[in-house]
Amino acid sequence: MDHSMKPPPAAGAAASSSRRWVLATSMCSLACLFLLSAGYRPLQPRTAAAWDRFSRVQQKAAPSPPPPLAPRGSSPHAAPAPDAISPSAGGGPADYWSPEDEEDAGPPAPAPAPAPSEEAGEDDGDAQCDLFDGEWVEEPAGYGYPLYDAAECPFLSDQVACRRNGRPDSGYERWRWQPRGCSGRTRLGGAEALELCRNKRVVLVGDSLNRNMWESLACILYAAVPDRSRTRIVDDAGSEYRIFRAMDYNCSVEFFWSPFLVKLETKDDRTKALMLDQLPPMMQRALCADVLIFNTGHWWTHTGKLRAWDHLEWDGKMVQMAGEEAFDGALRTWARWVDYNIDPSRTRVFFRSVSPEHKRCIFRTTVEKTLPTTLSLTPFLLSCSINWCYNQTAPISKGNIAPWFPKSLINIIEKNIKKMKTPIIYMNITRLSELRIDAHPSIYTITREGKPLSKEQMQQPLTYSDCSHWCLPGLPDTWNVLLFNFLIRPLPSI
């Protein structure tokens, strides 16, 4: 369950500056839309000077710097045909997918492959380095982890500020992910991250777990800015649109709330329709970004009162389909939008895999047709797991982990990414995050009303534990370190 919270204003942030920045962002998006509608699609690769400058900084800091990593799926990008229909983003139904579309023949496409290093001269193990295969290593206190102090991040939300909410231990902040055979590539400081973000616009789109990642990234950058009065935080409509800016670096990190990636619309009768063939209008504001990071998944598994929609729609009409079919249709709509609108010679696109939960009990849902256009979803208890986040202080080091998220939905995500023309870097953080049973807020979080849990509520962990989100500083910092490992490599020529 997501609890959207407004962060307190950053030091030096003025309301007028916030309004100017929102206006400037909107104007940039309008300009991009105008150019795209006029047929302009830049195909010349951008200069890699900023990336090369960071590489030189690394070379001075370490005698043998790690080689850069290649993004996955670096196949050439095919531009849309001149008569192609632009996929919809709030401007009407998209005509490229319908529930009647049949799946391609043959077995499902394999999952996106890891992104090994391509640099010659390294030993065989390092040449085949997979950033997502490794182990957690505890760092000594004061040895680089955590990457920032929560007290130094004024816009860190109360929901994930675990120490502020009374968590007594701090060891969860000092675990570093060490990929097998990857040398020291997962060591990255805030100054290096700022240099990578120079003259860049980074946009995260998705649910509260991507907001968790945004807060982590903003805190890493904010803590490293020499003059913090030269930063801005914009909070537009709660947590639906948030921006952090480091003005002297011309660096912005933005978050757009879109838990399904497709449009959720409230009708005149107050019912909610999930429109599988349309993206929300705000998606157009994500154009012109240098880095795009998407995620979805958690909200598709909600049932009963937690489910966000009342019915499904396509082309303005109610449709009936199973949950997996609807999820596949939404992913296909998103994929077509990316393929049509994003120029990979100027924008890197990431998809972050499902962030695991460590809840006490796991439920599954039965689906029953009650009306011609209505499906009744009934949850029932499947099992209760020992992998529960309550009172945990160390990662899982051995033993089996029971995946809570349906494997079929993960297969749908990976299949659609594999079919896309645009190169997508698949950040498969699921397994490494599954080990971090200790890194959730648990009872050190807030209520839906935004208040810290009372002593009585803390004594009811089955009811109040948050085993979905992650404490900050904490695990999402590792996700961002891995993100920057991909950003070190200059954009390929398309």
Coordinates of C-alpha atoms in Angstrom, one line a residue:
M1 CA 0.0 0.0 0.0
D2 CA 1.5 3.3 -1.1
H3 CA 1.4 6.3 1.2
S4 CA 2.1 9.4 -0.8
M5 CA 3.7 12.0 1.3
K6 CA 4.7 15.6 0.6
P7 CA 8.3 16.2 1.4
P8 CA 9.3 19.4 3.4
P9 CA 10.7 22.2 1.2
A10 CA 14.4 22.2 0.6
A11 CA 16.6 24.9 1.9
G12 CA 16.7 27.9 -0.4
A13 CA 13.7 26.8 -2.4
A14 CA 11.4 29.6 -3.4
A15 CA 7.8 29.1 -4.6
S16 CA 8.5 31.4 -7.6
S17 CA 11.5 29.3 -8.6
S18 CA 9.4 26.2 -8.4
R19 CA 6.7 27.6 -10.6
R20 CA 9.3 28.8 -13.1
W21 CA 10.9 25.3 -13.3
V22 CA 7.6 23.6 -13.8
L23 CA 6.7 26.1 -16.6
A24 CA 10.1 25.5 -18.2
T25 CA 9.7 21.8 -18.1
S26 CA 6.3 22.0 -19.7
M27 CA 7.7 24.4 -22.4
C28 CA 10.5 21.9 -23.1
S29 CA 7.9 19.1 -23.5
L30 CA 5.8 21.2 -25.8
A31 CA 8.8 22.0 -27.9
C32 CA 9.6 18.3 -28.2
L33 CA 6.1 17.5 -29.2
F34 CA 6.2 20.2 -31.9
L35 CA 9.4 18.9 -33.4
L36 CA 8.2 15.3 -33.3
S37 CA 4.9 16.3 -35.0
A38 CA 6.8 18.1 -37.7
G39 CA 8.7 14.9 -38.5
Y40 CA 11.9 15.9 -36.9
R41 CA 13.8 12.9 -35.4
P42 CA 17.4 13.6 -34.6
L43 CA 19.6 10.7 -35.4
Q44 CA 23.0 12.1 -34.7
P45 CA 24.6 10.8 -31.5
R46 CA 25.2 13.4 -28.8
T47 CA 28.7 14.3 -27.8
A48 CA 30.2 12.0 -25.1
A49 CA 32.3 14.8 -23.5
A50 CA 30.5 14.7 -20.2
W51 CA 30.9 10.9 -20.0
D52 CA 34.5 11.0 -21.1
R53 CA 35.2 13.7 -18.5
F54 CA 33.9 11.4 -15.8
S55 CA 36.1 8.6 -17.1
R56 CA 39.1 10.8 -16.8
V57 CA 38.1 11.7 -13.2
Q58 CA 38.0 8.0 -12.4
Q59 CA 41.4 7.4 -14.0
K60 CA 43.0 10.0 -11.8
A61 CA 41.3 8.6 -8.7
A62 CA 42.2 4.9 -9.2
P63 CA 45.3 3.4 -11.0
S64 CA 43.2 0.7 -12.7
P65 CA 39.7 2.0 -13.3
P66 CA 36.9 -0.5 -14.1
P67 CA 35.9 -0.7 -17.8
P68 CA 32.6 0.8 -18.8
L69 CA 29.6 -1.5 -19.3
A70 CA 27.5 -1.9 -22.5
P71 CA 23.8 -1.5 -22.3
R72 CA 21.8 -4.6 -23.0
G73 CA 20.1 -5.1 -26.3
S74 CA 22.2 -2.6 -28.3
S75 CA 20.5 -3.6 -31.6
P76 CA 20.0 -0.8 -34.2
H77 CA 16.8 1.3 -33.7
A78 CA 14.4 1.3 -36.5
A79 CA 12.5 4.6 -37.0
P80 CA 8.8 4.4 -37.5
A81 CA 7.4 4.5 -41.0
P82 CA 6.3 7.9 -42.3
D83 CA 2.6 6.8 -42.2
A84 CA 2.9 5.2 -38.8
I85 CA 0.2 6.2 -36.2
S86 CA 1.6 7.9 -33.2
P87 CA 0.8 5.9 -30.1
S88 CA -1.6 7.7 -27.8
A89 CA -0.7 9.4 -24.6
G90 CA -4.0 10.8 -23.4
G91 CA -5.1 12.1 -26.8
G92 CA -7.4 9.2 -27.8
P93 CA -7.1 5.5 -28.4
A94 CA -4.0 4.1 -29.9
D95 CA -4.7 2.0 -33.0
Y96 CA -1.9 -0.4 -32.8
W97 CA -3.2 -3.0 -30.3
S98 CA -6.5 -4.6 -29.5
P99 CA -7.5 -7.3 -27.1
E100 CA -8.2 -9.5 -30.1
D101 CA -4.5 -9.4 -31.2
E102 CA -3.1 -12.9 -31.2
E103 CA 0.3 -13.7 -29.8
D104 CA 3.2 -14.5 -32.1
A105 CA 3.7 -18.2 -32.7
G106 CA 6.5 -20.0 -31.0
P107 CA 7.8 -20.2 -27.5
P108 CA 8.1 -17.0 -25.3
A109 CA 11.2 -14.9 -26.0
P110 CA 14.0 -15.4 -23.5
A111 CA 14.7 -12.9 -20.8
P112 CA 16.9 -10.0 -21.7
A113 CA 20.5 -11.1 -21.3
P114 CA 22.9 -9.6 -18.8
A115 CA 25.1 -6.7 -19.9
P116 CA 28.7 -8.0 -19.8
S117 CA 31.7 -5.8 -20.2
E118 CA 33.0 -5.6 -23.8
E119 CA 36.4 -4.1 -23.0
A120 CA 39.3 -6.4 -24.1
G121 CA 42.3 -7.0 -21.9
E122 CA 40.5 -8.0 -18.7
D123 CA 40.6 -11.5 -17.3
D124 CA 37.9 -13.9 -18.4
G125 CA 35.9 -13.6 -15.2
D126 CA 35.7 -9.8 -15.3
A127 CA 35.0 -9.8 -19.1
Q128 CA 31.8 -11.8 -18.3
C129 CA 30.8 -9.6 -15.4
D130 CA 27.1 -9.6 -14.6
L131 CA 26.3 -6.7 -12.2
F132 CA 23.2 -8.4 -10.8
D133 CA 24.9 -11.7 -9.8
G134 CA 26.9 -11.4 -6.6
E135 CA 26.7 -11.1 -2.8
W136 CA 26.3 -8.5 -0.1
V137 CA 29.4 -7.4 1.7
E138 CA 29.2 -5.4 5.0
E139 CA 31.3 -2.3 5.0
P140 CA 33.0 -1.1 8.1
A141 CA 31.5 2.1 9.6
G142 CA 32.9 5.2 7.9
Y143 CA 34.1 3.4 4.9
G144 CA 31.9 5.0 2.2
Y145 CA 28.5 3.6 3.3
P146 CA 26.0 4.9 3.7
L147 CA 26.4 7.3 0.8
Y148 CA 24.6 10.1 2.7
D149 CA 23.2 10.9 6.0
A150 CA 19.4 11.0 6.2
A151 CA 19.6 14.2 8.3
E152 CA 21.3 15.9 5.3
C153 CA 18.3 15.1 3.0
P154 CA 15.5 17.5 3.9
F155 CA 13.1 16.2 1.3
L156 CA 13.4 12.5 2.4
S157 CA 9.9 11.2 3.0
D158 CA 8.9 10.1 6.5
Q159 CA 7.6 6.8 5.1
V160 CA 11.2 5.5 4.5
A161 CA 13.2 7.6 7.0
C162 CA 13.6 4.6 9.3
R163 CA 16.1 6.0 11.8
R164 CA 13.9 9.1 12.1
N165 CA 11.0 6.8 13.0
G166 CA 12.9 5.1 15.8
R167 CA 14.7 2.2 14.1
P168 CA 17.5 1.5 16.6
D169 CA 20.0 -0.4 14.4
S170 CA 21.9 1.0 11.5
G171 CA 23.7 -2.0 10.0
Y172 CA 21.3 -2.2 7.1
E173 CA 22.8 1.1 5.8
R174 CA 26.3 -0.4 5.3
W175 CA 25.8 -3.3 3.0
R176 CA 27.4 -3.0 -0.4
W177 CA 26.5 -5.2 -3.4
Q178 CA 29.6 -6.9 -4.8
P179 CA 29.0 -8.6 -8.2
R180 CA 31.1 -11.6 -8.9
G181 CA 34.2 -10.9 -10.9
C182 CA 33.4 -7.2 -11.3
S183 CA 36.3 -5.7 -9.2
G184 CA 35.4 -2.5 -7.6
R185 CA 32.7 -1.3 -10.0
T186 CA 30.0 -0.8 -7.4
R187 CA 31.9 1.9 -5.6
L188 CA 30.6 5.3 -6.5
G189 CA 30.6 8.6 -4.6
G190 CA 28.2 11.5 -4.8
A191 CA 30.8 13.7 -6.6
E192 CA 31.1 11.2 -9.4
A193 CA 27.3 10.8 -9.6
L194 CA 27.0 14.6 -9.9
E195 CA 29.5 14.7 -12.7
L196 CA 27.5 12.0 -14.5
C197 CA 24.4 14.0 -14.1
R198 CA 25.9 17.2 -15.4
N199 CA 23.8 18.7 -18.2
K200 CA 21.4 15.7 -17.9
R201 CA 17.7 15.2 -17.3
V202 CA 16.9 11.9 -15.5
V203 CA 13.2 10.9 -15.4
L204 CA 11.8 8.0 -13.4
V205 CA 8.2 6.9 -14.2
G206 CA 6.3 4.3 -12.2
D207 CA 5.0 3.5 -8.7
S208 CA 6.1 4.2 -5.2
L209 CA 9.1 1.9 -5.6
N210 CA 10.4 4.1 -8.3
R211 CA 9.7 7.1 -6.0
N212 CA 11.8 5.3 -3.4
M213 CA 14.6 5.1 -6.0
W214 CA 14.1 8.8 -6.9
E215 CA 14.4 9.9 -3.3
S216 CA 17.6 7.8 -3.0
L217 CA 19.1 9.4 -6.1
A218 CA 18.1 12.9 -5.1
C219 CA 19.7 12.4 -1.7
I220 CA 22.9 11.0 -3.2
L221 CA 23.2 14.1 -5.4
Y222 CA 22.1 16.7 -2.8
A223 CA 24.6 15.5 -0.2
A224 CA 27.4 16.0 -2.7
V225 CA 26.5 19.5 -4.0
P226 CA 29.1 21.9 -2.7
D227 CA 26.6 24.8 -2.4
R228 CA 23.3 23.5 -1.4
S229 CA 21.6 26.8 -1.7
R230 CA 22.0 26.2 -5.4
T231 CA 19.5 23.3 -5.4
R232 CA 15.7 23.2 -5.9
I233 CA 13.0 20.8 -5.1
V234 CA 9.6 21.0 -6.8
D235 CA 6.6 19.1 -5.4
D236 CA 3.7 19.2 -7.8
A237 CA 0.4 17.7 -6.6
G238 CA 1.8 15.7 -3.7
S239 CA 4.1 12.9 -4.8
E240 CA 2.7 12.6 -8.4
Y241 CA 5.4 14.9 -9.9
R242 CA 8.7 15.7 -8.1
I243 CA 11.9 17.4 -9.3
F244 CA 15.3 17.8 -7.7
R245 CA 17.7 20.2 -9.4
A246 CA 21.4 20.8 -8.9
M247 CA 21.5 24.2 -10.7
D248 CA 25.3 24.6 -11.0
Y249 CA 25.5 21.2 -12.7
N250 CA 22.4 21.8 -14.9
C251 CA 21.2 18.4 -13.5
S252 CA 17.6 17.5 -12.9
V253 CA 16.1 14.3 -11.5
E254 CA 12.3 13.9 -11.9
F255 CA 9.7 11.5 -10.8
F256 CA 6.3 10.9 -12.4
W257 CA 3.6 8.9 -10.7
S258 CA 2.2 6.2 -13.0
P259 CA 1.9 2.8 -11.3
F260 CA 0.3 1.1 -14.3
L261 CA 2.2 3.0 -17.1
V262 CA -1.2 3.2 -18.9
K263 CA -4.0 5.7 -18.1
L264 CA -6.3 5.4 -15.1
E265 CA -9.3 7.6 -15.6
T266 CA -12.0 8.6 -13.2
K267 CA -15.4 8.6 -14.9
D268 CA -18.4 11.0 -14.3
D269 CA -20.0 8.3 -12.1
R270 CA -16.8 8.2 -10.0
T271 CA -15.9 4.7 -11.2
K272 CA -12.3 4.2 -12.4
A273 CA -11.3 2.7 -15.8
L274 CA -7.9 1.4 -16.6
M275 CA -7.4 2.3 -20.3
L276 CA -5.1 -0.3 -21.7
D277 CA -4.6 1.5 -25.1
Q278 CA -3.6 4.9 -23.7
L279 CA -0.8 6.4 -21.7
P280 CA -1.4 9.2 -19.2
P281 CA -1.0 12.7 -20.7
M282 CA 1.9 13.5 -18.3
M283 CA 4.0 10.9 -20.3
Q284 CA 4.6 13.6 -22.9
R285 CA 6.5 15.6 -20.3
A286 CA 9.0 12.8 -20.1
L287 CA 10.1 13.4 -23.7
C288 CA 13.5 15.1 -24.2
A289 CA 14.9 13.2 -21.1
D290 CA 18.5 12.0 -21.3
V291 CA 17.7 9.0 -19.1
L292 CA 14.3 7.3 -18.6
I293 CA 13.7 4.7 -15.9
F294 CA 10.3 2.8 -15.9
N295 CA 8.7 0.3 -13.6
T296 CA 5.4 -1.3 -13.0
G297 CA 4.0 -4.5 -11.4
H298 CA 2.9 -4.1 -7.8
W299 CA -0.4 -2.4 -8.4
W300 CA -1.4 -5.1 -10.9
T301 CA -1.5 -7.6 -8.0
H302 CA -3.8 -5.6 -5.7
T303 CA -7.2 -7.1 -5.0
G304 CA -10.4 -6.2 -3.3
K305 CA -10.6 -2.7 -1.9
L306 CA -6.9 -2.2 -2.8
R307 CA -7.5 -2.6 -6.5
A308 CA -7.3 0.8 -8.2
W309 CA -9.7 0.2 -11.1
D310 CA -13.4 -0.8 -11.4
H311 CA -13.2 -2.0 -15.1
L312 CA -10.9 -2.2 -18.1
E313 CA -11.3 -0.2 -21.3
W314 CA -10.0 -0.3 -24.8
D315 CA -11.0 2.2 -27.5
G316 CA -13.4 3.8 -25.1
K317 CA -15.3 0.5 -24.5
M318 CA -15.4 -1.8 -21.6
V319 CA -13.5 -5.0 -22.1
Q320 CA -13.2 -8.2 -20.2
M321 CA -10.0 -10.1 -20.0
A322 CA -7.8 -12.0 -17.5
G323 CA -5.3 -10.1 -15.4
E324 CA -2.3 -11.4 -17.3
E325 CA -3.8 -10.5 -20.7
A326 CA -4.5 -7.0 -19.4
F327 CA -1.0 -6.6 -18.1
D328 CA 0.4 -7.8 -21.4
G329 CA -1.7 -5.3 -23.3
A330 CA -0.6 -2.4 -21.1
L331 CA 3.1 -3.4 -21.6
R332 CA 2.6 -3.6 -25.3
T333 CA 1.0 -0.1 -25.3
W334 CA 4.0 1.3 -23.4
A335 CA 6.5 -0.5 -25.6
R336 CA 5.0 0.9 -28.8
W337 CA 5.0 4.4 -27.3
V338 CA 8.7 4.1 -26.5
D339 CA 9.6 2.7 -29.9
Y340 CA 7.7 5.5 -31.6
N341 CA 8.7 8.5 -29.5
I342 CA 12.1 7.8 -28.0
D343 CA 15.3 8.4 -30.0
P344 CA 17.9 6.0 -28.6
S345 CA 20.8 8.1 -30.0
R346 CA 20.0 10.8 -27.3
T347 CA 18.0 8.9 -24.6
R348 CA 18.9 5.8 -22.6
V349 CA 15.9 3.8 -21.5
F350 CA 15.9 1.5 -18.5
F351 CA 13.2 -0.8 -17.1
R352 CA 13.7 -1.7 -13.4
S353 CA 12.5 -5.2 -12.6
V354 CA 10.1 -6.0 -9.8
S355 CA 11.1 -5.0 -6.3
P356 CA 10.4 -7.9 -3.9
E357 CA 8.3 -7.8 -0.8
H358 CA 8.9 -9.8 2.4
K359 CA 5.4 -10.0 3.8
R360 CA 4.4 -12.5 6.5
C361 CA 1.7 -14.2 4.4
I362 CA 1.2 -14.6 0.7
F363 CA -2.2 -14.5 -1.0
R364 CA -3.4 -15.6 -4.4
T365 CA -6.5 -14.4 -6.2
T366 CA -9.2 -16.4 -7.9
V367 CA -11.0 -14.7 -10.8
E368 CA -14.8 -15.2 -11.4
K369 CA -17.1 -13.6 -14.0
T370 CA -20.0 -11.9 -12.3
L371 CA -21.3 -9.6 -15.0
P372 CA -20.5 -9.5 -18.8
T373 CA -17.9 -6.8 -18.2
T374 CA -17.0 -7.4 -14.6
L375 CA -14.5 -9.8 -13.0
S376 CA -14.7 -10.7 -9.3
L377 CA -11.3 -11.2 -7.7
T378 CA -11.2 -13.2 -4.4
P379 CA -8.0 -13.4 -2.5
F380 CA -7.2 -16.5 -0.5
L381 CA -4.4 -17.4 1.8
L382 CA -1.7 -19.5 0.0
S383 CA 1.1 -19.6 2.6
C384 CA 2.9 -17.8 5.3
S385 CA 6.6 -17.4 4.9
I386 CA 9.5 -17.3 7.3
N387 CA 11.0 -14.6 5.0
W388 CA 9.2 -11.8 7.0
C389 CA 10.9 -8.4 7.3
Y390 CA 9.8 -7.8 10.9
N391 CA 12.7 -7.6 13.4
Q392 CA 15.3 -8.5 10.7
T393 CA 18.8 -6.9 11.0
A394 CA 20.9 -8.8 8.3
P395 CA 20.5 -10.0 4.7
I396 CA 19.5 -13.5 3.9
S397 CA 22.8 -15.4 3.5
K398 CA 21.6 -18.9 2.8
G399 CA 18.4 -20.9 2.2
N400 CA 15.6 -20.7 -0.3
I401 CA 13.5 -17.6 -1.0
A402 CA 9.9 -18.1 -2.0
P403 CA 9.2 -15.6 -4.8
W404 CA 6.0 -13.7 -4.0
F405 CA 5.4 -12.0 -7.4
P406 CA 3.8 -14.1 -10.1
K407 CA 6.5 -15.5 -12.4
S408 CA 4.1 -15.2 -15.3
L409 CA 3.9 -11.4 -15.0
I410 CA 7.7 -11.2 -14.9
N411 CA 7.8 -13.3 -18.1
I412 CA 5.4 -10.8 -19.7
I413 CA 7.7 -7.9 -18.8
E414 CA 10.8 -9.6 -20.2
K415 CA 9.0 -10.8 -23.3
N416 CA 7.8 -7.3 -24.3
I417 CA 11.2 -5.8 -23.6
K418 CA 12.9 -8.4 -25.8
K419 CA 10.5 -7.6 -28.7
M420 CA 11.2 -3.8 -28.7
K421 CA 13.1 -2.0 -31.3
T422 CA 14.5 0.5 -28.8
P423 CA 17.4 -0.9 -26.8
I424 CA 16.2 -1.3 -23.2
I425 CA 18.6 -1.8 -20.3
Y426 CA 16.8 -4.3 -18.0
M427 CA 17.9 -3.6 -14.5
N428 CA 17.2 -7.0 -13.0
I429 CA 17.4 -6.1 -9.3
T430 CA 14.9 -8.6 -8.1
R431 CA 17.2 -11.4 -6.8
L432 CA 19.8 -9.1 -5.1
S433 CA 16.9 -7.3 -3.4
E434 CA 15.2 -10.5 -2.3
L435 CA 18.2 -11.1 -0.1
R436 CA 17.7 -7.8 1.8
I437 CA 15.0 -8.9 4.2
D438 CA 16.5 -6.5 6.7
A439 CA 16.2 -3.3 4.6
H440 CA 12.4 -2.6 4.8
P441 CA 10.9 0.0 7.1
S442 CA 8.9 -2.7 8.9
I443 CA 7.3 -1.0 11.9
Y444 CA 9.6 2.1 11.6
T445 CA 7.3 3.9 9.2
I446 CA 4.2 6.0 9.2
T447 CA 0.4 5.5 9.1
R448 CA -1.8 6.4 6.2
E449 CA -2.5 9.7 7.9
G450 CA 1.3 10.4 7.8
K451 CA 2.0 10.0 11.5
P452 CA 4.6 7.7 13.1
L453 CA 3.3 4.4 14.5
S454 CA 2.3 4.5 18.1
K455 CA 3.7 2.1 20.6
E456 CA 0.5 0.1 20.4
Q457 CA 0.6 0.0 16.6
M458 CA 4.3 -1.1 16.7
Q459 CA 3.2 -4.1 18.8
Q460 CA 1.0 -5.2 15.9
P461 CA 3.5 -5.9 13.2
L462 CA 1.2 -8.2 11.2
T463 CA -1.0 -5.2 10.6
Y464 CA 1.4 -2.3 10.4
S465 CA 4.7 -3.5 9.1
D466 CA 5.8 -2.1 5.7
C467 CA 7.6 -4.9 4.0
S468 CA 7.3 -3.4 0.5
H469 CA 9.2 -0.1 0.5
W470 CA 12.9 0.3 1.6
C471 CA 14.6 2.4 4.3
L472 CA 16.8 5.2 3.1
P473 CA 19.7 5.3 3.2
G474 CA 19.5 1.7 2.1
L475 CA 18.9 -0.7 -0.7
P476 CA 17.7 1.8 -3.4
D477 CA 21.1 3.4 -3.1
T478 CA 22.5 0.2 -4.6
W479 CA 20.0 0.4 -7.5
N480 CA 21.3 3.9 -8.3
V481 CA 25.0 2.8 -8.0
L482 CA 24.2 0.1 -10.6
L483 CA 22.4 2.6 -12.7
F484 CA 25.4 4.9 -12.8
N485 CA 27.6 1.9 -13.8
F486 CA 25.6 1.8 -17.0
L487 CA 25.7 5.5 -17.5
I488 CA 29.5 5.6 -17.5
R489 CA 29.5 4.2 -21.0
P490 CA 28.9 6.9 -23.8
L491 CA 25.8 6.7 -25.9
P492 CA 26.2 4.4 -28.9
S493 CA 25.9 5.8 -32.4
I494 CA 22.6 4.8 -33.9

